[in-house]
């Protein structure tokens, strides 16, 4: 069984909540057989704010959840964890894919200025931006753009331009804990952190090729 949620050309601006300032999805049935597809196209998430997780989007899943964001904008969102997106994934085949998504001036008080993912399954976060799609001026305590906590069988795939992002502690752009990173054809410049101005990698296997730092 498949459940499909599609949003296109929508604007979510200055919303507030405890979790998921604009959008909240939770599947409470353990090992649910339902396959959920969440799709956001040409959607704007600006200045949304939460006290806990996911300034704009919060996903808590016990089923297979596929999340796609395409040609969208995420600016000036705030949260404790995951300035824009907060996701806890427990089932395999629960990818999160961002394609040509602008992320600027988002902030997390703790982890993941833009994106926080905690995965106990084989689920991958993919960012595939063209060179003209900015990811800039985002900040957090750890992972100025991305904080990913998982296991060695999953991880992050990233391609794009990441500039002027900042983490107080680890990973000005990306902080990966016990997982893997594939980074290619990207520019990471003028980012900063106490440890790992661009990348902070703990555990896992990593492939980093054809990038500019």
Backbone as ProteinMPNN parsed JSONL, in Angstrom:
{"seq_chain_A": "XXXXXXXXXXXXXXXXXXXXXXXXXXXXXXXXXXXXXXXXXXXXXXXXXXXXXXXXXXXXXXXXXXXXXXXXXXXXXXXXXXXXXXXXXXXXXXXXXXXXXXXXXXXXXXXXXXXXXXXXXXXXXXXXXXXXXXXXXXXXXXXXXXXXXXXXXXXXXXXXXXXXXXXXXXXXXXXXXXXXXXXXXXXXXXXXXXXXXXXXXXXXXXXXXXXXX", "coords_chain_A": {"N_chain_A": [[0.836, -1.189, 0.0], [0.533, 2.205, -0.847], [0.964, 5.52, 0.167], [0.542, 8.759, -0.947], [1.682, 12.026, -0.774], [1.526, 15.171, -2.103], [2.843, 18.35, -2.738], [2.809, 21.436, -4.376], [4.092, 24.446, -5.625], [3.527, 25.893, -3.3], [3.488, 28.11, -0.455], [4.982, 28.436, 2.632], [5.078, 30.388, 5.315], [6.386, 32.031, 8.095], [5.341, 30.368, 10.129], [4.643, 28.658, 13.254], [5.475, 26.149, 15.681], [5.674, 23.289, 17.928], [7.056, 21.086, 16.86], [8.008, 20.7, 13.466], [7.434, 23.219, 11.77], [6.035, 23.973, 9.423], [5.167, 21.564, 8.259], [4.265, 18.347, 9.362], [4.828, 14.961, 9.749], [3.92, 11.815, 10.962], [4.238, 8.39, 11.537], [2.793, 6.083, 13.453], [2.619, 3.365, 13.695], [4.4, 0.529, 14.359], [6.799, -0.947, 12.243], [5.211, -0.612, 9.973], [3.426, -1.59, 7.017], [2.975, 0.252, 5.066], [3.966, 2.282, 2.337], [5.202, 5.421, 2.127], [5.1, 8.392, 0.283], [6.436, 11.51, 0.096], [6.223, 14.603, -1.419], [7.56, 17.611, -2.519], [7.427, 20.35, -4.551], [8.681, 23.21, -6.173], [8.286, 24.782, -3.882], [8.078, 27.047, -1.128], [9.67, 27.639, 1.921], [9.799, 29.761, 4.405], [11.087, 31.532, 7.155], [9.963, 30.005, 9.215], [9.406, 28.528, 12.449], [10.321, 26.52, 15.236], [10.188, 25.022, 18.549], [11.452, 22.634, 18.981], [12.079, 20.159, 16.891], [12.775, 20.476, 13.406], [12.396, 23.123, 11.683], [10.815, 23.708, 9.471], [9.951, 21.202, 8.378], [9.026, 18.122, 9.771], [9.658, 14.73, 10.187], [8.697, 11.678, 11.335], [9.159, 8.419, 11.321], [7.928, 5.074, 11.143], [7.436, 3.554, 8.999], [8.235, 2.857, 5.501], [9.462, 5.701, 4.171], [9.622, 7.956, 1.644], [11.096, 10.912, 0.708], [10.945, 13.797, -1.238], [12.27, 16.795, -2.418], [12.105, 19.407, -4.676], [13.423, 21.988, -6.665], [13.006, 24.098, -4.771], [12.734, 26.492, -2.003], [14.324, 27.409, 1.002], [14.501, 29.376, 3.632], [15.782, 31.222, 6.345], [14.729, 29.746, 8.52], [14.124, 28.281, 11.777], [15.13, 26.149, 14.489], [15.475, 23.873, 17.297], [16.807, 21.452, 16.713], [17.679, 20.617, 13.421], [17.221, 22.952, 11.398], [15.644, 23.356, 9.136], [14.718, 20.761, 8.209], [13.823, 17.9, 10.028], [14.355, 14.576, 10.712], [13.579, 11.315, 11.721], [14.312, 8.11, 11.001], [13.371, 4.76, 10.675], [12.994, 2.591, 9.039], [14.172, 0.625, 6.258], [15.021, 1.812, 2.929], [14.176, 4.522, 2.947], [14.638, 7.178, 1.682], [15.848, 10.596, 1.604], [15.664, 13.19, -0.601], [17.032, 16.038, -2.058], [16.791, 18.294, -4.629], [18.183, 20.826, -6.39], [17.651, 22.833, -4.362], [17.408, 25.735, -2.592], [19.036, 26.925, 0.296], [19.275, 29.123, 2.807], [20.501, 31.066, 5.493], [19.423, 29.592, 7.62], [18.908, 28.146, 10.888], [19.989, 26.181, 13.644], [19.769, 25.541, 17.084], [21.113, 23.455, 18.239], [21.852, 20.798, 16.562], [22.433, 20.453, 13.054], [22.006, 22.831, 10.989], [20.442, 23.175, 8.712], [19.486, 20.548, 8.092], [18.622, 17.701, 9.928], [19.189, 14.353, 10.439], [18.39, 11.252, 11.773], [19.065, 7.953, 11.577], [18.286, 4.564, 11.746], [18.295, 2.737, 9.842], [18.831, 1.61, 6.423], [19.081, 4.213, 4.917], [19.376, 7.036, 2.831], [20.516, 10.379, 2.661], [20.328, 12.717, 0.15], [21.717, 15.412, -1.541], [21.499, 17.242, -4.375], [22.49, 19.741, -6.078], [22.609, 22.341, -8.544], [25.291, 24.51, -9.664], [24.44, 27.091, -9.292], [22.658, 27.202, -7.237], [22.26, 28.296, -4.124], [23.664, 27.32, -0.969], [23.99, 28.669, 1.879], [25.282, 30.668, 4.6], [24.168, 29.333, 6.809], [23.714, 27.935, 10.112], [24.763, 26.205, 13.142], [25.185, 24.382, 16.257], [26.49, 21.924, 15.849], [27.271, 20.71, 12.661], [26.741, 22.777, 10.371], [25.164, 22.878, 8.066], [24.287, 20.178, 7.563], [23.499, 17.542, 9.77], [24.082, 14.252, 10.427], [23.208, 11.262, 11.815], [23.803, 7.936, 11.979], [24.161, 4.583, 10.748], [26.901, 2.57, 9.528], [26.08, 1.7, 7.04], [24.575, 3.499, 5.672], [24.045, 6.958, 4.712], [25.266, 10.152, 3.574], [24.949, 11.787, 0.468], [26.3, 14.254, -1.503], [26.248, 17.139, -3.611], [27.124, 20.241, -4.796], [27.179, 23.808, -4.068], [28.532, 25.205, -1.246], [28.729, 27.689, 1.011], [30.045, 30.001, 3.431], [28.928, 28.889, 5.744], [28.42, 27.818, 9.175], [29.545, 26.19, 12.148], [29.494, 25.958, 15.631], [30.873, 23.983, 17.059], [31.426, 21.237, 15.602], [31.993, 20.564, 12.163], [31.5, 22.703, 9.791], [29.977, 22.643, 7.461], [29.076, 19.906, 7.082], [28.37, 17.393, 9.441], [28.983, 14.182, 10.218], [28.089, 11.34, 11.924], [29.131, 8.202, 12.664], [28.594, 7.121, 10.092], [28.446, 7.344, 6.466], [29.957, 9.341, 3.843], [29.514, 10.596, 0.59], [30.95, 12.767, -1.52], [31.087, 14.943, -4.211], [32.184, 16.871, -7.05], [31.823, 19.455, -5.962], [31.767, 22.686, -4.311], [33.149, 23.933, -1.421], [33.502, 26.533, 0.493], [34.885, 29.096, 2.559], [33.63, 28.345, 4.929], [33.173, 27.613, 8.453], [34.282, 26.191, 11.602], [34.929, 24.932, 14.936], [36.108, 22.373, 14.923], [36.822, 20.876, 11.963], [36.292, 22.719, 9.521], [34.852, 22.577, 7.135], [34.058, 19.817, 6.858], [33.197, 17.27, 9.182], [33.912, 14.142, 10.128], [33.016, 11.119, 11.534], [33.713, 7.899, 11.968], [32.613, 5.289, 9.63], [32.778, 4.9, 5.969], [34.231, 6.856, 3.396], [33.902, 8.758, 0.381], [35.465, 11.143, -1.349], [35.742, 13.294, -3.886], [37.008, 15.313, -6.567], [36.44, 17.965, -5.665], [36.295, 21.415, -4.503], [37.925, 23.094, -1.968]], "CA_chain_A": [[0.0, 0.0, 0.0], [1.307, 3.435, -0.964], [0.296, 6.782, 0.473], [1.275, 9.817, -1.635], [1.358, 13.406, -0.423], [2.21, 16.041, -3.058], [2.63, 19.785, -2.612], [3.467, 22.126, -5.473], [3.9, 25.895, -5.713], [2.964, 26.37, -2.047], [4.344, 28.973, 0.343], [4.812, 28.31, 4.075], [5.817, 31.554, 5.78], [6.223, 32.518, 9.461], [4.531, 29.466, 10.952], [5.3, 28.263, 14.487], [4.972, 24.913, 16.282], [6.665, 22.588, 18.741], [7.811, 20.331, 15.864], [7.472, 20.836, 12.113], [6.777, 24.518, 11.679], [5.117, 24.011, 8.285], [4.656, 20.238, 7.889], [4.617, 17.298, 10.326], [4.314, 13.633, 9.404], [4.31, 10.766, 11.895], [3.623, 7.073, 11.394], [2.922, 5.527, 14.796], [2.503, 1.903, 13.655], [5.72, -0.066, 14.243], [6.974, -1.825, 11.073], [4.033, -0.446, 9.11], [3.656, -2.017, 5.621], [2.659, 1.349, 4.162], [5.048, 3.04, 1.718], [4.767, 6.811, 2.083], [5.857, 9.252, -0.626], [6.217, 12.93, 0.359], [6.794, 15.31, -2.561], [7.441, 19.063, -2.48], [7.99, 20.917, -5.767], [8.499, 24.663, -6.281], [7.676, 25.165, -2.613], [8.87, 27.982, -0.34], [9.585, 27.567, 3.376], [10.536, 30.928, 4.891], [10.883, 32.113, 8.477], [9.19, 29.14, 10.103], [10.148, 28.4, 13.696], [9.812, 25.561, 16.222], [10.985, 24.918, 19.765], [12.159, 21.359, 19.046], [12.683, 19.627, 15.68], [12.254, 20.742, 12.073], [11.834, 24.462, 11.538], [9.746, 23.647, 8.461], [9.455, 19.85, 8.121], [9.378, 17.084, 10.742], [9.238, 13.409, 9.721], [8.958, 10.622, 12.306], [8.607, 7.323, 10.543], [8.115, 3.64, 11.343], [7.207, 2.923, 7.7], [9.139, 3.316, 4.447], [9.073, 7.063, 3.806], [10.446, 8.57, 0.611], [10.864, 12.356, 0.723], [11.57, 14.482, -2.37], [12.082, 18.238, -2.545], [12.662, 19.798, -5.967], [13.28, 23.398, -7.069], [12.335, 24.762, -3.665], [13.516, 27.496, -1.284], [14.209, 27.288, 2.454], [15.275, 30.524, 4.096], [15.555, 31.848, 7.65], [13.954, 28.894, 9.417], [14.841, 28.059, 13.03], [14.697, 25.043, 15.336], [16.505, 23.369, 18.197], [17.518, 20.521, 15.835], [17.132, 20.632, 12.062], [16.654, 24.274, 11.144], [14.592, 23.202, 8.117], [14.188, 19.393, 8.177], [14.182, 16.984, 11.113], [13.812, 13.275, 10.34], [14.016, 10.085, 12.375], [13.908, 7.055, 10.072], [13.646, 3.439, 11.249], [12.796, 1.544, 8.046], [14.993, 0.682, 5.055], [14.445, 2.446, 1.735], [13.515, 5.77, 3.325], [15.568, 8.235, 1.271], [15.485, 12.01, 1.516], [16.363, 13.734, -1.766], [16.848, 17.452, -2.357], [17.331, 18.609, -5.949], [18.119, 22.271, -6.649], [16.947, 23.448, -3.236], [18.134, 26.84, -1.971], [18.961, 26.955, 1.758], [20.057, 30.26, 3.286], [20.246, 31.71, 6.79], [18.681, 28.737, 8.535], [19.655, 28.047, 12.13], [19.611, 25.243, 14.701], [20.479, 25.798, 18.328], [21.978, 22.309, 18.5], [22.438, 20.044, 15.446], [21.837, 20.531, 11.729], [21.467, 24.151, 10.677], [19.366, 22.956, 7.736], [18.927, 19.196, 8.068], [19.003, 16.72, 10.951], [18.668, 13.014, 10.154], [18.808, 10.123, 12.603], [18.583, 6.783, 10.853], [18.714, 3.234, 12.173], [18.034, 1.894, 8.678], [19.647, 1.889, 5.251], [18.415, 5.353, 4.282], [20.379, 7.988, 2.383], [20.192, 11.775, 2.39], [20.998, 13.155, -1.069], [21.557, 16.785, -2.005], [22.05, 17.4, -5.716], [22.216, 21.106, -6.507], [23.503, 22.897, -9.555], [26.24, 25.487, -9.107], [23.773, 28.37, -9.059], [21.692, 27.051, -6.156], [23.095, 28.554, -2.95], [23.493, 26.819, 0.395], [24.904, 29.653, 2.451], [24.952, 31.409, 5.826], [23.427, 28.508, 7.754], [24.527, 27.764, 11.309], [24.319, 25.297, 14.198], [26.246, 23.97, 17.174], [27.181, 20.885, 15.084], [26.692, 20.561, 11.333], [26.151, 24.049, 9.959], [24.117, 22.564, 7.09], [23.775, 18.809, 7.742], [23.925, 16.638, 10.842], [23.55, 12.92, 10.106], [23.558, 10.225, 12.778], [23.262, 6.705, 11.42], [25.083, 3.461, 10.829], [27.884, 2.597, 8.442], [25.494, 1.257, 5.771], [23.815, 4.561, 5.016], [24.792, 8.189, 4.848], [24.973, 11.377, 2.847], [25.522, 12.053, -0.851], [26.116, 15.697, -1.701], [26.858, 17.819, -4.742], [26.625, 21.604, -4.857], [28.027, 24.9, -3.593], [28.26, 25.446, 0.166], [29.609, 28.785, 1.391], [29.741, 30.867, 4.582], [28.165, 28.185, 6.771], [29.203, 27.842, 10.404], [29.194, 25.394, 13.322], [30.279, 26.335, 16.799], [31.754, 22.869, 17.401], [31.877, 20.293, 14.584], [31.455, 20.513, 10.809], [30.885, 23.937, 9.303], [28.95, 22.26, 6.48], [28.526, 18.567, 7.331], [28.816, 16.582, 10.572], [28.467, 12.827, 10.072], [28.438, 10.485, 13.048], [28.978, 6.759, 12.454], [27.961, 6.862, 8.811], [29.328, 7.55, 5.321], [29.766, 10.52, 3.001], [29.986, 10.663, -0.789], [30.944, 14.184, -1.888], [31.758, 15.081, -5.499], [31.874, 18.022, -7.923], [31.255, 20.474, -5.08], [32.599, 23.759, -3.776], [32.924, 24.241, -0.017], [34.452, 27.615, 0.726], [34.626, 30.104, 3.591], [32.84, 27.798, 6.031], [34.052, 27.527, 9.621], [33.891, 25.471, 12.809], [36.077, 24.643, 15.798], [36.695, 21.155, 14.361], [36.297, 20.587, 10.633], [35.67, 23.918, 8.982], [33.864, 22.144, 6.143], [33.566, 18.466, 7.121], [33.574, 16.532, 10.383], [33.51, 12.77, 9.839], [33.314, 10.211, 12.629], [33.33, 6.553, 11.571], [32.106, 5.113, 8.278], [33.652, 4.959, 4.798], [33.93, 8.107, 2.722], [34.448, 8.984, -0.952], [35.479, 12.59, -1.559], [36.482, 13.435, -5.139], [36.749, 16.422, -7.496], [35.828, 19.085, -4.952], [37.112, 22.587, -4.2], [37.817, 23.53, -0.587]], "C_chain_A": [[0.877, 1.247, 0.0], [0.435, 4.637, -0.651], [1.142, 7.908, -0.107], [0.754, 11.18, -1.193], [2.184, 14.303, -1.337], [1.825, 17.494, -2.805], [3.426, 20.489, -3.69], [3.08, 23.595, -5.472], [3.176, 26.444, -4.479], [3.984, 27.222, -1.311], [3.985, 28.796, 1.819], [5.689, 29.367, 4.73], [5.392, 31.91, 7.204], [5.22, 31.687, 10.259], [5.335, 29.03, 12.173], [4.644, 26.999, 15.042], [6.017, 24.378, 17.253], [7.603, 21.79, 17.843], [7.178, 20.553, 14.495], [6.695, 22.124, 11.923], [5.77, 24.627, 10.553], [4.434, 22.676, 8.048], [5.177, 19.201, 8.874], [3.997, 15.99, 9.868], [4.829, 12.617, 10.412], [3.521, 9.505, 11.606], [3.863, 6.336, 12.709], [2.88, 4.003, 14.826], [3.887, 1.3, 13.413], [5.753, -1.064, 13.091], [5.753, -1.789, 10.15], [4.35, -0.889, 7.681], [3.42, -0.895, 4.617], [3.94, 2.005, 3.645], [4.53, 4.455, 1.499], [5.683, 7.599, 1.157], [5.46, 10.701, -0.368], [6.943, 13.723, -0.714], [6.499, 16.803, -2.469], [8.144, 19.629, -3.708], [7.667, 22.405, -5.846], [7.803, 25.22, -5.039], [8.633, 26.055, -1.823], [8.593, 27.785, 1.143], [10.435, 28.699, 3.939], [10.102, 31.311, 6.298], [9.902, 31.312, 9.332], [10.041, 28.805, 11.329], [9.487, 27.374, 14.613], [10.72, 25.56, 17.451], [11.822, 23.653, 19.796], [12.754, 20.991, 17.691], [11.989, 20.02, 14.396], [11.588, 22.085, 11.937], [10.706, 24.516, 10.535], [9.128, 22.263, 8.343], [9.954, 18.898, 9.199], [8.801, 15.763, 10.276], [9.662, 12.373, 10.759], [8.331, 9.351, 11.769], [8.948, 5.941, 11.034], [7.835, 2.86, 10.062], [8.279, 3.388, 6.727], [8.653, 4.682, 3.968], [10.085, 7.618, 2.813], [10.092, 10.046, 0.529], [11.639, 13.009, -0.409], [11.236, 15.968, -2.33], [12.813, 18.7, -3.787], [12.384, 21.277, -6.22], [12.549, 24.223, -6.005], [13.301, 25.668, -2.914], [13.228, 27.376, 0.202], [15.106, 28.339, 3.082], [14.817, 30.98, 5.476], [14.585, 31.056, 8.517], [14.791, 28.574, 10.655], [14.241, 26.893, 13.806], [15.789, 24.73, 16.345], [17.404, 22.382, 17.457], [16.854, 20.527, 14.46], [16.434, 21.937, 11.757], [15.541, 24.262, 10.115], [13.918, 21.841, 8.233], [14.723, 18.595, 9.362], [13.537, 15.645, 10.794], [14.433, 12.173, 11.187], [13.432, 8.931, 11.57], [14.32, 5.693, 10.624], [13.522, 2.31, 10.237], [13.723, 1.74, 6.846], [14.233, 1.363, 3.917], [13.603, 3.663, 2.101], [14.417, 6.948, 2.974], [14.964, 9.627, 1.411], [16.32, 12.598, 0.392], [16.012, 15.2, -1.95], [17.533, 17.748, -3.682], [17.091, 20.085, -6.239], [17.235, 22.977, -5.618], [17.861, 24.499, -2.602], [17.933, 26.798, -0.464], [19.862, 28.071, 2.264], [19.553, 30.735, 4.641], [19.31, 30.907, 7.677], [19.549, 28.453, 9.762], [19.084, 26.963, 13.037], [20.427, 25.555, 15.945], [21.447, 24.667, 18.659], [22.536, 21.735, 17.193], [21.666, 20.235, 14.142], [21.19, 21.867, 11.433], [20.341, 24.102, 9.667], [18.681, 21.606, 7.949], [19.509, 18.356, 9.198], [18.366, 15.395, 10.578], [19.26, 12.03, 11.152], [18.206, 8.876, 11.995], [19.156, 5.513, 11.447], [18.538, 2.237, 11.033], [18.986, 2.275, 7.55], [18.974, 2.986, 4.434], [19.432, 6.452, 4.017], [19.775, 9.376, 2.211], [21.008, 12.217, 1.182], [20.676, 14.615, -1.34], [22.256, 16.9, -3.349], [21.616, 18.753, -6.256], [23.117, 21.493, -7.661], [24.326, 24.02, -8.927], [25.58, 26.805, -8.734], [22.717, 28.304, -7.968], [22.423, 27.184, -4.827], [22.663, 27.78, -1.704], [24.474, 27.621, 1.229], [24.345, 30.289, 3.72], [24.005, 30.648, 6.745], [24.312, 28.21, 8.96], [23.882, 26.814, 12.312], [25.467, 25.071, 15.172], [27.122, 22.918, 16.506], [26.475, 20.715, 13.737], [25.978, 21.817, 10.884], [25.047, 23.89, 8.937], [23.467, 21.218, 7.415], [24.368, 18.167, 8.987], [23.257, 15.301, 10.583], [24.1, 11.915, 11.113], [22.952, 8.926, 12.295], [24.146, 5.522, 11.687], [25.89, 3.406, 9.548], [27.308, 2.215, 7.088], [24.688, 2.339, 5.062], [24.602, 5.848, 5.137], [24.317, 9.295, 3.945], [25.673, 11.368, 1.497], [25.256, 13.514, -1.174], [26.876, 16.192, -2.916], [26.262, 19.22, -4.808], [27.649, 22.603, -4.373], [27.589, 25.275, -2.183], [29.233, 26.505, 0.664], [29.088, 29.502, 2.638], [28.805, 30.192, 5.584], [29.046, 28.0, 8.006], [28.635, 26.884, 11.456], [30.081, 25.822, 14.482], [31.286, 25.248, 17.151], [32.256, 22.122, 16.169], [31.196, 20.519, 13.239], [30.741, 21.763, 10.362], [29.805, 23.696, 8.27], [28.285, 20.949, 6.89], [29.194, 17.933, 8.546], [28.159, 15.218, 10.435], [28.999, 11.971, 11.209], [28.094, 9.037, 12.718], [28.221, 6.438, 11.172], [28.933, 7.249, 7.7], [28.965, 8.816, 4.561], [30.313, 10.26, 1.609], [29.828, 12.107, -1.241], [31.725, 14.353, -3.184], [31.306, 16.354, -6.2], [31.264, 19.176, -7.131], [32.281, 21.537, -4.723], [32.177, 24.023, -2.339], [33.943, 25.3, 0.369], [33.945, 28.575, 1.796], [33.598, 29.644, 4.624], [33.747, 27.685, 7.255], [33.4, 26.775, 10.777], [35.12, 25.325, 13.685], [36.827, 23.422, 15.281], [36.032, 20.853, 13.029], [35.541, 21.757, 10.051], [34.626, 23.627, 7.933], [33.225, 20.822, 6.551], [34.079, 17.94, 8.457], [33.022, 15.129, 10.229], [33.958, 11.859, 10.962], [32.789, 8.825, 12.271], [32.887, 6.495, 10.122], [33.182, 5.152, 7.218], [33.228, 6.132, 3.933], [34.614, 8.18, 1.358], [34.323, 10.469, -1.27], [36.364, 12.877, -2.772], [36.04, 14.682, -5.919], [35.989, 17.568, -6.85], [36.825, 20.23, -4.783], [36.839, 23.014, -2.766], [38.554, 24.869, -0.435]], "O_chain_A": [[1.845, 1.335, 0.755], [-0.687, 4.754, -1.142], [2.33, 8.01, 0.201], [-0.446, 11.45, -1.232], [3.411, 14.209, -1.348], [0.648, 17.828, -2.676], [4.597, 20.174, -3.9], [1.909, 23.948, -5.336], [2.331, 27.333, -4.585], [5.19, 27.08, -1.513], [2.833, 28.981, 2.211], [6.915, 29.256, 4.705], [4.205, 32.069, 7.489], [4.368, 32.224, 10.967], [6.565, 29.028, 12.138], [3.439, 26.793, 14.903], [7.105, 24.939, 17.384], [8.817, 21.815, 18.042], [5.953, 20.591, 14.375], [5.464, 22.13, 11.916], [4.751, 25.302, 10.701], [3.26, 22.636, 7.678], [6.367, 19.169, 9.188], [2.792, 15.914, 9.627], [6.028, 12.559, 10.687], [2.301, 9.538, 11.449], [5.001, 6.004, 13.04], [3.087, 3.406, 15.883], [4.484, 1.539, 12.363], [4.871, -1.913, 12.962], [5.329, -2.815, 9.619], [5.435, -0.595, 7.178], [3.65, -1.086, 3.422], [4.875, 2.254, 4.406], [3.551, 4.669, 0.785], [6.905, 7.482, 1.24], [4.31, 11.086, -0.579], [8.146, 13.545, -0.909], [5.344, 17.213, -2.355], [9.342, 19.407, -3.887], [6.529, 22.816, -5.618], [6.868, 26.015, -5.13], [9.847, 25.847, -1.843], [7.44, 27.765, 1.574], [11.662, 28.605, 3.949], [8.911, 31.402, 6.594], [9.11, 31.883, 10.081], [11.27, 28.802, 11.247], [8.264, 27.35, 14.757], [11.858, 26.027, 17.405], [12.798, 23.579, 20.543], [13.842, 21.465, 17.362], [10.766, 19.919, 14.288], [10.368, 22.196, 12.057], [9.749, 25.271, 10.709], [7.909, 22.146, 8.219], [11.145, 18.863, 9.507], [7.606, 15.666, 9.999], [10.853, 12.212, 11.029], [7.108, 9.215, 11.76], [10.11, 5.645, 11.314], [7.98, 1.638, 10.038], [9.128, 4.21, 7.073], [7.556, 4.798, 3.421], [11.271, 7.732, 3.123], [8.934, 10.401, 0.309], [12.847, 12.808, -0.535], [10.072, 16.352, -2.223], [14.002, 18.425, -3.95], [11.268, 21.758, -6.02], [11.6, 24.948, -6.305], [14.511, 25.635, -3.139], [12.078, 27.259, 0.625], [16.33, 28.21, 3.065], [13.622, 31.106, 5.74], [13.719, 31.634, 9.173], [16.021, 28.591, 10.597], [13.031, 26.669, 13.794], [16.897, 25.26, 16.258], [18.628, 22.463, 17.56], [15.63, 20.451, 14.347], [15.21, 22.032, 11.842], [14.603, 25.055, 10.198], [12.694, 21.76, 8.342], [15.918, 18.616, 9.656], [12.32, 15.566, 10.623], [15.651, 12.105, 11.35], [12.214, 8.788, 11.466], [15.476, 5.493, 10.997], [13.904, 1.178, 10.536], [14.025, 2.87, 6.461], [13.008, 1.477, 3.93], [12.475, 3.821, 1.634], [14.908, 7.641, 3.865], [13.748, 9.811, 1.345], [17.547, 12.516, 0.423], [14.837, 15.564, -1.994], [18.725, 17.481, -3.84], [15.949, 20.538, -6.323], [16.235, 23.615, -5.946], [18.954, 24.18, -2.135], [16.807, 26.655, 0.012], [21.085, 27.975, 2.159], [18.351, 30.796, 4.897], [18.495, 31.476, 8.404], [20.776, 28.512, 9.687], [17.869, 26.833, 13.185], [21.63, 25.804, 15.865], [22.482, 24.893, 19.287], [23.608, 22.157, 16.76], [20.437, 20.188, 14.112], [19.982, 22.032, 11.6], [19.394, 24.885, 9.744], [17.453, 21.523, 7.984], [20.723, 18.307, 9.398], [17.149, 15.311, 10.417], [20.473, 11.981, 11.351], [16.986, 8.747, 11.904], [20.368, 5.395, 11.63], [18.624, 1.027, 11.244], [19.837, 3.15, 7.707], [18.373, 2.721, 3.393], [20.255, 6.765, 4.878], [18.672, 9.53, 1.685], [22.234, 12.107, 1.183], [19.51, 15.01, -1.366], [23.463, 16.681, -3.449], [20.528, 18.899, -6.814], [24.254, 21.032, -7.752], [24.076, 24.424, -7.791], [26.126, 27.558, -7.928], [21.956, 29.255, -7.789], [23.143, 26.265, -4.436], [21.476, 27.612, -1.428], [25.659, 27.293, 1.283], [23.135, 30.431, 3.896], [23.141, 31.246, 7.385], [25.537, 28.23, 8.843], [22.665, 26.633, 12.346], [26.589, 25.519, 14.936], [28.349, 22.993, 16.579], [25.251, 20.593, 13.674], [24.757, 21.921, 10.999], [24.092, 24.667, 8.928], [22.244, 21.126, 7.529], [25.573, 18.235, 9.228], [22.031, 15.208, 10.525], [25.313, 11.745, 11.24], [21.73, 8.806, 12.205], [24.807, 5.449, 12.723], [25.591, 4.117, 8.589], [27.981, 2.388, 6.072], [24.174, 2.112, 3.967], [25.732, 5.828, 5.626], [23.14, 9.379, 3.593], [26.839, 10.99, 1.392], [24.112, 13.964, -1.123], [27.982, 15.74, -3.214], [25.043, 19.377, -4.871], [28.837, 22.296, -4.274], [26.43, 25.618, -1.95], [30.436, 26.253, 0.734], [27.883, 29.598, 2.871], [27.978, 30.86, 6.205], [30.273, 28.021, 7.904], [27.421, 26.778, 11.634], [31.284, 26.023, 14.314], [32.426, 25.55, 17.503], [33.386, 22.341, 15.732], [29.974, 20.651, 13.171], [29.528, 21.888, 10.526], [28.83, 24.444, 8.197], [27.064, 20.89, 7.031], [30.419, 17.934, 8.668], [26.937, 15.097, 10.522], [30.208, 11.889, 11.429], [26.93, 8.688, 12.519], [27.324, 5.595, 11.161], [30.117, 7.462, 7.961], [27.834, 9.299, 4.62], [31.431, 9.767, 1.454], [28.711, 12.616, -1.335], [32.888, 13.958, -3.263], [30.201, 16.849, -5.977], [30.303, 19.801, -7.578], [33.49, 21.323, -4.817], [31.009, 24.299, -2.063], [35.121, 24.993, 0.551], [32.747, 28.827, 1.919], [32.804, 30.439, 5.128], [34.969, 27.663, 7.11], [32.178, 26.725, 10.919], [36.237, 25.568, 13.23], [38.056, 23.437, 15.21], [34.828, 20.604, 12.967], [34.311, 21.795, 10.076], [33.624, 24.335, 7.837], [32.0, 20.707, 6.59], [35.24, 18.137, 8.815], [31.806, 14.936, 10.202], [35.139, 11.825, 11.309], [31.58, 8.593, 12.267], [32.792, 7.526, 9.456], [34.351, 5.402, 7.511], [32.037, 6.386, 3.75], [35.748, 7.73, 1.193], [33.22, 10.988, -1.438], [37.584, 12.725, -2.705], [34.865, 15.048, -5.925], [35.019, 18.079, -7.41], [38.035, 20.041, -4.904], [35.696, 23.265, -2.383], [38.594, 25.431, 0.66]]}, "name": "protein", "num_of_chains": 1, "seq": "XXXXXXXXXXXXXXXXXXXXXXXXXXXXXXXXXXXXXXXXXXXXXXXXXXXXXXXXXXXXXXXXXXXXXXXXXXXXXXXXXXXXXXXXXXXXXXXXXXXXXXXXXXXXXXXXXXXXXXXXXXXXXXXXXXXXXXXXXXXXXXXXXXXXXXXXXXXXXXXXXXXXXXXXXXXXXXXXXXXXXXXXXXXXXXXXXXXXXXXXXXXXXXXXXXXXX"}
